[in-house]
GROMACS .gro file of C-alpha atoms in nm:
model
  251
    1MET     CA    1  -6.308  -2.754   1.342
    2THR     CA    2  -6.125  -2.398   1.274
    3ALA     CA    3  -5.813  -2.360   1.430
    4VAL     CA    4  -5.786  -1.995   1.389
    5ALA     CA    5  -6.002  -1.675   1.419
    6ILE     CA    6  -5.881  -1.323   1.351
    7ILE     CA    7  -6.068  -1.017   1.477
    8GLY     CA    8  -6.023  -0.744   1.254
    9GLY     CA    9  -6.008  -0.367   1.410
   10SER     CA   10  -6.017  -0.023   1.263
   11GLY     CA   11  -5.877  -0.054   0.889
   12LEU     CA   12  -5.924  -0.415   0.874
   13THR     CA   13  -6.291  -0.489   0.761
   14GLN     CA   14  -6.228  -0.713   0.516
   15LEU     CA   15  -5.924  -0.934   0.470
   16LYS     CA   16  -5.759  -0.950   0.143
   17ASP     CA   17  -5.652  -1.234  -0.011
   18LEU     CA   18  -5.906  -1.470   0.208
   19LYS     CA   19  -6.074  -1.717   0.006
   20ILE     CA   20  -6.423  -1.714   0.144
   21THR     CA   21  -6.620  -2.039   0.178
   22ARG     CA   22  -6.917  -1.919   0.374
   23ARG     CA   23  -7.076  -1.667   0.595
   24GLU     CA   24  -7.250  -1.738   0.939
   25VAL     CA   25  -7.489  -1.544   1.121
   26MET     CA   26  -7.447  -1.628   1.483
   27ARG     CA   27  -7.681  -1.608   1.782
   28THR     CA   28  -7.544  -1.598   2.148
   29PRO     CA   29  -7.698  -1.549   2.490
   30TYR     CA   30  -7.545  -1.234   2.482
   31GLY     CA   31  -7.695  -1.112   2.171
   32GLU     CA   32  -7.530  -1.065   1.797
   33PRO     CA   33  -7.157  -1.037   1.730
   34SER     CA   34  -7.047  -0.732   1.527
   35ALA     CA   35  -7.092  -0.923   1.203
   36PRO     CA   36  -7.141  -1.251   1.044
   37LEU     CA   37  -6.855  -1.495   1.099
   38VAL     CA   38  -6.636  -1.512   0.760
   39HIS     CA   39  -6.527  -1.847   0.685
   40GLY     CA   40  -6.239  -1.921   0.454
   41GLU     CA   41  -5.864  -2.004   0.389
   42LEU     CA   42  -5.573  -1.781   0.416
   43GLY     CA   43  -5.231  -1.877   0.311
   44GLY     CA   44  -5.357  -2.267   0.289
   45SER     CA   45  -5.505  -2.262   0.631
   46GLU     CA   46  -5.858  -2.240   0.721
   47VAL     CA   47  -5.973  -1.918   0.918
   48VAL     CA   48  -6.254  -1.751   1.063
   49PHE     CA   49  -6.273  -1.366   1.029
   50LEU     CA   50  -6.497  -1.112   1.225
   51PRO     CA   51  -6.482  -0.756   1.199
   52ARG     CA   52  -6.486  -0.601   1.555
   53HIS     CA   53  -6.647  -0.252   1.416
   54GLY     CA   54  -6.891  -0.439   1.206
   55GLN     CA   55  -6.889  -0.497   0.839
   56SER     CA   56  -6.880  -0.096   0.748
   57HIS     CA   57  -6.700   0.003   1.055
   58THR     CA   58  -6.978   0.159   1.212
   59ILE     CA   59  -6.963   0.021   1.574
   60PRO     CA   60  -6.771   0.250   1.842
   61PRO     CA   61  -6.531   0.077   2.079
   62HIS     CA   62  -6.741   0.145   2.377
   63ASP     CA   63  -7.056  -0.010   2.191
   64ILE     CA   64  -6.892  -0.342   2.047
   65ASN     CA   65  -7.038  -0.664   2.223
   66TYR     CA   66  -6.751  -0.815   2.282
   67ARG     CA   67  -6.900  -1.086   2.497
   68ALA     CA   68  -7.090  -1.196   2.198
   69ASN     CA   69  -6.823  -1.189   1.987
   70ILE     CA   70  -6.585  -1.402   2.178
   71TRP     CA   71  -6.882  -1.636   2.261
   72ALA     CA   72  -6.947  -1.660   1.870
   73ILE     CA   73  -6.585  -1.764   1.815
   74ARG     CA   74  -6.567  -2.013   2.083
   75GLN     CA   75  -6.889  -2.185   1.996
   76ILE     CA   76  -6.778  -2.273   1.669
   77GLY     CA   77  -6.468  -2.445   1.819
   78VAL     CA   78  -6.200  -2.204   1.760
   79GLU     CA   79  -5.917  -2.258   1.999
   80CYS     CA   80  -5.664  -1.960   1.883
   81VAL     CA   81  -5.754  -1.590   1.839
   82VAL     CA   82  -5.511  -1.308   1.656
   83ALA     CA   83  -5.669  -0.993   1.711
   84VAL     CA   84  -5.562  -0.694   1.523
   85ASN     CA   85  -5.546  -0.339   1.701
   86ALA     CA   86  -5.477   0.020   1.589
   87VAL     CA   87  -5.294   0.208   1.854
   88GLY     CA   88  -5.114   0.528   1.951
   89GLY     CA   89  -4.738   0.497   2.044
   90ILE     CA   90  -4.662   0.640   2.400
   91SER     CA   91  -4.307   0.511   2.463
   92PRO     CA   92  -3.974   0.658   2.291
   93GLY     CA   93  -3.954   0.333   2.096
   94TYR     CA   94  -4.328   0.309   2.002
   95LEU     CA   95  -4.380   0.621   1.784
   96THR     CA   96  -4.323   0.533   1.458
   97PRO     CA   97  -4.641   0.521   1.240
   98THR     CA   98  -4.685   0.177   1.060
   99THR     CA   99  -4.494  -0.023   1.313
  100LEU     CA  100  -4.638  -0.361   1.432
  101VAL     CA  101  -4.616  -0.452   1.785
  102VAL     CA  102  -4.664  -0.789   1.956
  103PRO     CA  103  -4.741  -0.658   2.322
  104ASP     CA  104  -4.721  -0.913   2.612
  105GLN     CA  105  -4.899  -0.700   2.916
  106ILE     CA  106  -5.218  -0.489   2.906
  107VAL     CA  107  -5.370  -0.206   3.162
  108ASP     CA  108  -5.756  -0.174   3.148
  109TYR     CA  109  -5.867   0.214   3.174
  110THR     CA  110  -6.223   0.099   3.049
  111TRP     CA  111  -6.569   0.143   3.230
  112GLY     CA  112  -6.908   0.056   3.201
  113ARG     CA  113  -6.830  -0.232   2.952
  114ALA     CA  114  -6.987  -0.573   2.991
  115HIS     CA  115  -6.665  -0.742   3.093
  116THR     CA  116  -6.713  -1.079   3.195
  117PHE     CA  117  -6.904  -1.417   3.169
  118PHE     CA  118  -6.888  -1.477   3.535
  119GLY     CA  119  -7.166  -1.250   3.654
  120SER     CA  120  -7.359  -1.307   3.960
  121GLU     CA  121  -7.633  -1.482   3.750
  122HIS     CA  122  -7.387  -1.789   3.753
  123ARG     CA  123  -7.432  -1.803   4.137
  124LYS     CA  124  -7.053  -1.896   4.169
  125VAL     CA  125  -6.775  -1.646   4.198
  126THR     CA  126  -6.504  -1.779   3.962
  127HIS     CA  127  -6.155  -1.606   3.910
  128VAL     CA  128  -5.921  -1.653   3.611
  129ASP     CA  129  -5.562  -1.620   3.587
  130PHE     CA  130  -5.448  -1.325   3.395
  131THR     CA  131  -5.068  -1.287   3.489
  132GLU     CA  132  -4.990  -1.323   3.131
  133PRO     CA  133  -5.284  -1.162   2.935
  134TYR     CA  134  -5.151  -1.284   2.585
  135CYS     CA  135  -5.073  -1.615   2.486
  136PRO     CA  136  -4.704  -1.700   2.488
  137GLY     CA  137  -4.712  -1.962   2.226
  138MET     CA  138  -4.934  -1.767   2.001
  139ARG     CA  139  -4.702  -1.443   2.042
  140ARG     CA  140  -4.370  -1.663   1.926
  141ALA     CA  141  -4.562  -1.779   1.628
  142LEU     CA  142  -4.650  -1.412   1.554
  143LEU     CA  143  -4.290  -1.315   1.590
  144GLU     CA  144  -4.153  -1.597   1.419
  145ALA     CA  145  -4.366  -1.559   1.147
  146GLY     CA  146  -4.249  -1.172   1.133
  147ARG     CA  147  -3.885  -1.315   1.113
  148ARG     CA  148  -3.945  -1.530   0.826
  149ALA     CA  149  -4.121  -1.264   0.631
  150GLY     CA  150  -3.834  -1.026   0.673
  151MET     CA  151  -4.059  -0.820   0.894
  152ALA     CA  152  -3.914  -0.600   1.185
  153LEU     CA  153  -4.189  -0.648   1.472
  154LEU     CA  154  -4.158  -0.498   1.823
  155GLU     CA  155  -4.137  -0.779   2.080
  156GLY     CA  156  -4.347  -0.693   2.375
  157GLY     CA  157  -4.490  -0.406   2.549
  158THR     CA  158  -4.802  -0.257   2.738
  159TYR     CA  159  -5.107  -0.188   2.579
  160GLY     CA  160  -5.331   0.064   2.776
  161ALA     CA  161  -5.692   0.004   2.704
  162THR     CA  162  -5.910   0.343   2.734
  163GLN     CA  163  -6.297   0.399   2.667
  164GLY     CA  164  -6.309   0.579   2.364
  165PRO     CA  165  -6.443   0.691   2.137
  166ARG     CA  166  -6.265   1.013   2.176
  167PHE     CA  167  -5.878   1.035   2.187
  168GLU     CA  168  -5.693   1.095   2.527
  169SER     CA  169  -5.553   1.405   2.681
  170ALA     CA  170  -5.195   1.473   2.686
  171ALA     CA  171  -5.247   1.450   3.090
  172GLU     CA  172  -5.418   1.097   3.044
  173ILE     CA  173  -5.124   0.986   2.838
  174ARG     CA  174  -4.846   1.102   3.067
  175ARG     CA  175  -5.041   0.912   3.342
  176MET     CA  176  -5.037   0.601   3.120
  177GLU     CA  177  -4.669   0.632   3.038
  178ARG     CA  178  -4.601   0.650   3.436
  179ASP     CA  179  -4.827   0.334   3.445
  180GLY     CA  180  -4.573   0.170   3.215
  181CYS     CA  181  -4.804   0.159   2.923
  182ASP     CA  182  -4.639   0.180   2.551
  183VAL     CA  183  -4.903   0.205   2.337
  184VAL     CA  184  -5.285   0.317   2.357
  185GLY     CA  185  -5.580   0.170   2.206
  186MET     CA  186  -5.961   0.160   2.291
  187THR     CA  187  -6.060  -0.218   2.206
  188GLY     CA  188  -5.794  -0.444   2.390
  189MET     CA  189  -6.043  -0.482   2.676
  190PRO     CA  190  -6.235  -0.656   2.795
  191GLU     CA  191  -6.173  -0.861   2.466
  192ALA     CA  192  -5.843  -1.005   2.608
  193GLY     CA  193  -6.007  -1.105   2.928
  194LEU     CA  194  -6.332  -1.231   2.785
  195ALA     CA  195  -6.085  -1.489   2.576
  196ARG     CA  196  -5.929  -1.605   2.880
  197GLU     CA  197  -6.243  -1.670   3.035
  198LEU     CA  198  -6.341  -1.891   2.777
  199GLY     CA  199  -5.988  -2.079   2.781
  200LEU     CA  200  -5.923  -1.916   2.420
  201CYS     CA  201  -5.524  -1.889   2.289
  202TYR     CA  202  -5.540  -1.512   2.223
  203ALA     CA  203  -5.274  -1.303   2.117
  204SER     CA  204  -5.262  -0.936   1.959
  205VAL     CA  205  -5.114  -0.760   1.643
  206ALA     CA  206  -5.111  -0.348   1.723
  207VAL     CA  207  -5.043  -0.151   1.462
  208ILE     CA  208  -4.910   0.212   1.569
  209VAL     CA  209  -5.101   0.483   1.344
  210ASN     CA  210  -5.010   0.811   1.532
  211PRO     CA  211  -4.788   0.938   1.840
  212ALA     CA  212  -5.037   0.940   2.112
  213ALA     CA  213  -5.162   1.281   2.295
  214GLY     CA  214  -4.882   1.508   2.365
  215LYS     CA  215  -4.623   1.298   2.190
  216ALA     CA  216  -4.603   1.535   1.888
  217GLN     CA  217  -4.675   1.868   1.806
  218GLY     CA  218  -5.049   1.976   1.740
  219GLU     CA  219  -5.364   1.771   1.730
  220ILE     CA  220  -5.393   1.433   1.641
  221SER     CA  221  -5.451   1.411   1.259
  222LEU     CA  222  -5.733   1.183   1.132
  223SER     CA  223  -5.603   1.227   0.796
  224GLU     CA  224  -5.263   1.094   0.895
  225ILE     CA  225  -5.444   0.836   1.093
  226ASP     CA  226  -5.621   0.689   0.799
  227LYS     CA  227  -5.295   0.716   0.579
  228TYR     CA  228  -5.080   0.509   0.834
  229LEU     CA  229  -5.393   0.284   0.851
  230LYS     CA  230  -5.386   0.145   0.511
  231THR     CA  231  -5.002   0.118   0.517
  232GLY     CA  232  -4.981  -0.077   0.853
  233MET     CA  233  -5.269  -0.295   0.760
  234ALA     CA  234  -5.122  -0.426   0.454
  235ARG     CA  235  -4.809  -0.518   0.637
  236VAL     CA  236  -5.066  -0.697   0.892
  237ARG     CA  237  -5.221  -0.878   0.619
  238GLU     CA  238  -4.864  -0.992   0.496
  239LEU     CA  239  -4.770  -1.082   0.864
  240LEU     CA  240  -5.105  -1.291   0.907
  241GLU     CA  241  -5.051  -1.493   0.566
  242ALA     CA  242  -4.723  -1.607   0.731
  243ALA     CA  243  -4.868  -1.642   1.076
  244ILE     CA  244  -5.152  -1.870   1.049
  245PRO     CA  245  -4.994  -2.176   0.913
  246LEU     CA  246  -4.783  -2.153   1.227
  247VAL     CA  247  -5.074  -2.073   1.470
  248GLY     CA  248  -5.291  -2.358   1.313
  249SER     CA  249  -5.002  -2.626   1.353
  250GLY     CA  250  -4.962  -2.523   1.711
  251ARG     CA  251  -4.653  -2.365   1.684
   0.00000   0.00000   0.00000
């Protein structure tokens, strides 16, 4: 059984240094996942990798089949998921591009996405606790791995999940800041909630790639985001190599 899955976000459609052993095409009751599951070894530990936006980054945030992705990962026996998310910074301490954040809370602003495995077709109302949306043990492992690797990580913070694919208006960001959000992204939900419904240990590594709308002068620059994505994802890969053995060993 593979102990850890990595869901890659923007800028992480491939996992460098992953020793690939096989690719697995999955079918689920909810359709096909974003891409075949890539099985392999990273840092001496067995992992499975899934690019959230597809192999060529062609699936926008609102069209991702989150249910199929999470179901497929659980179906192969995975227990722990590390999600990688590119985000914009909102709060003053969260504005530096390439900074890595391990959030501890999330606010869902998305709409129209298939967000649960417990619809009316199950003929039984089912609720799950979501007080702590990210697994505390997984978060500790990521933070410890960062310390061991000499990497400065921001511990905690609230992820505001928006619909996309457009960026937010400055007024929307001001509202999110009043709501207590520190970073903003488009893929945090319903992924985290679905993982909780299937009993997965789930945590996020969020990479700040730009100040959110209104937090810097001028418009959001896609070229700047691409530049910071490359640098930030290189840091993510370094963190993952240090973290996966800790996560896989139950730390």
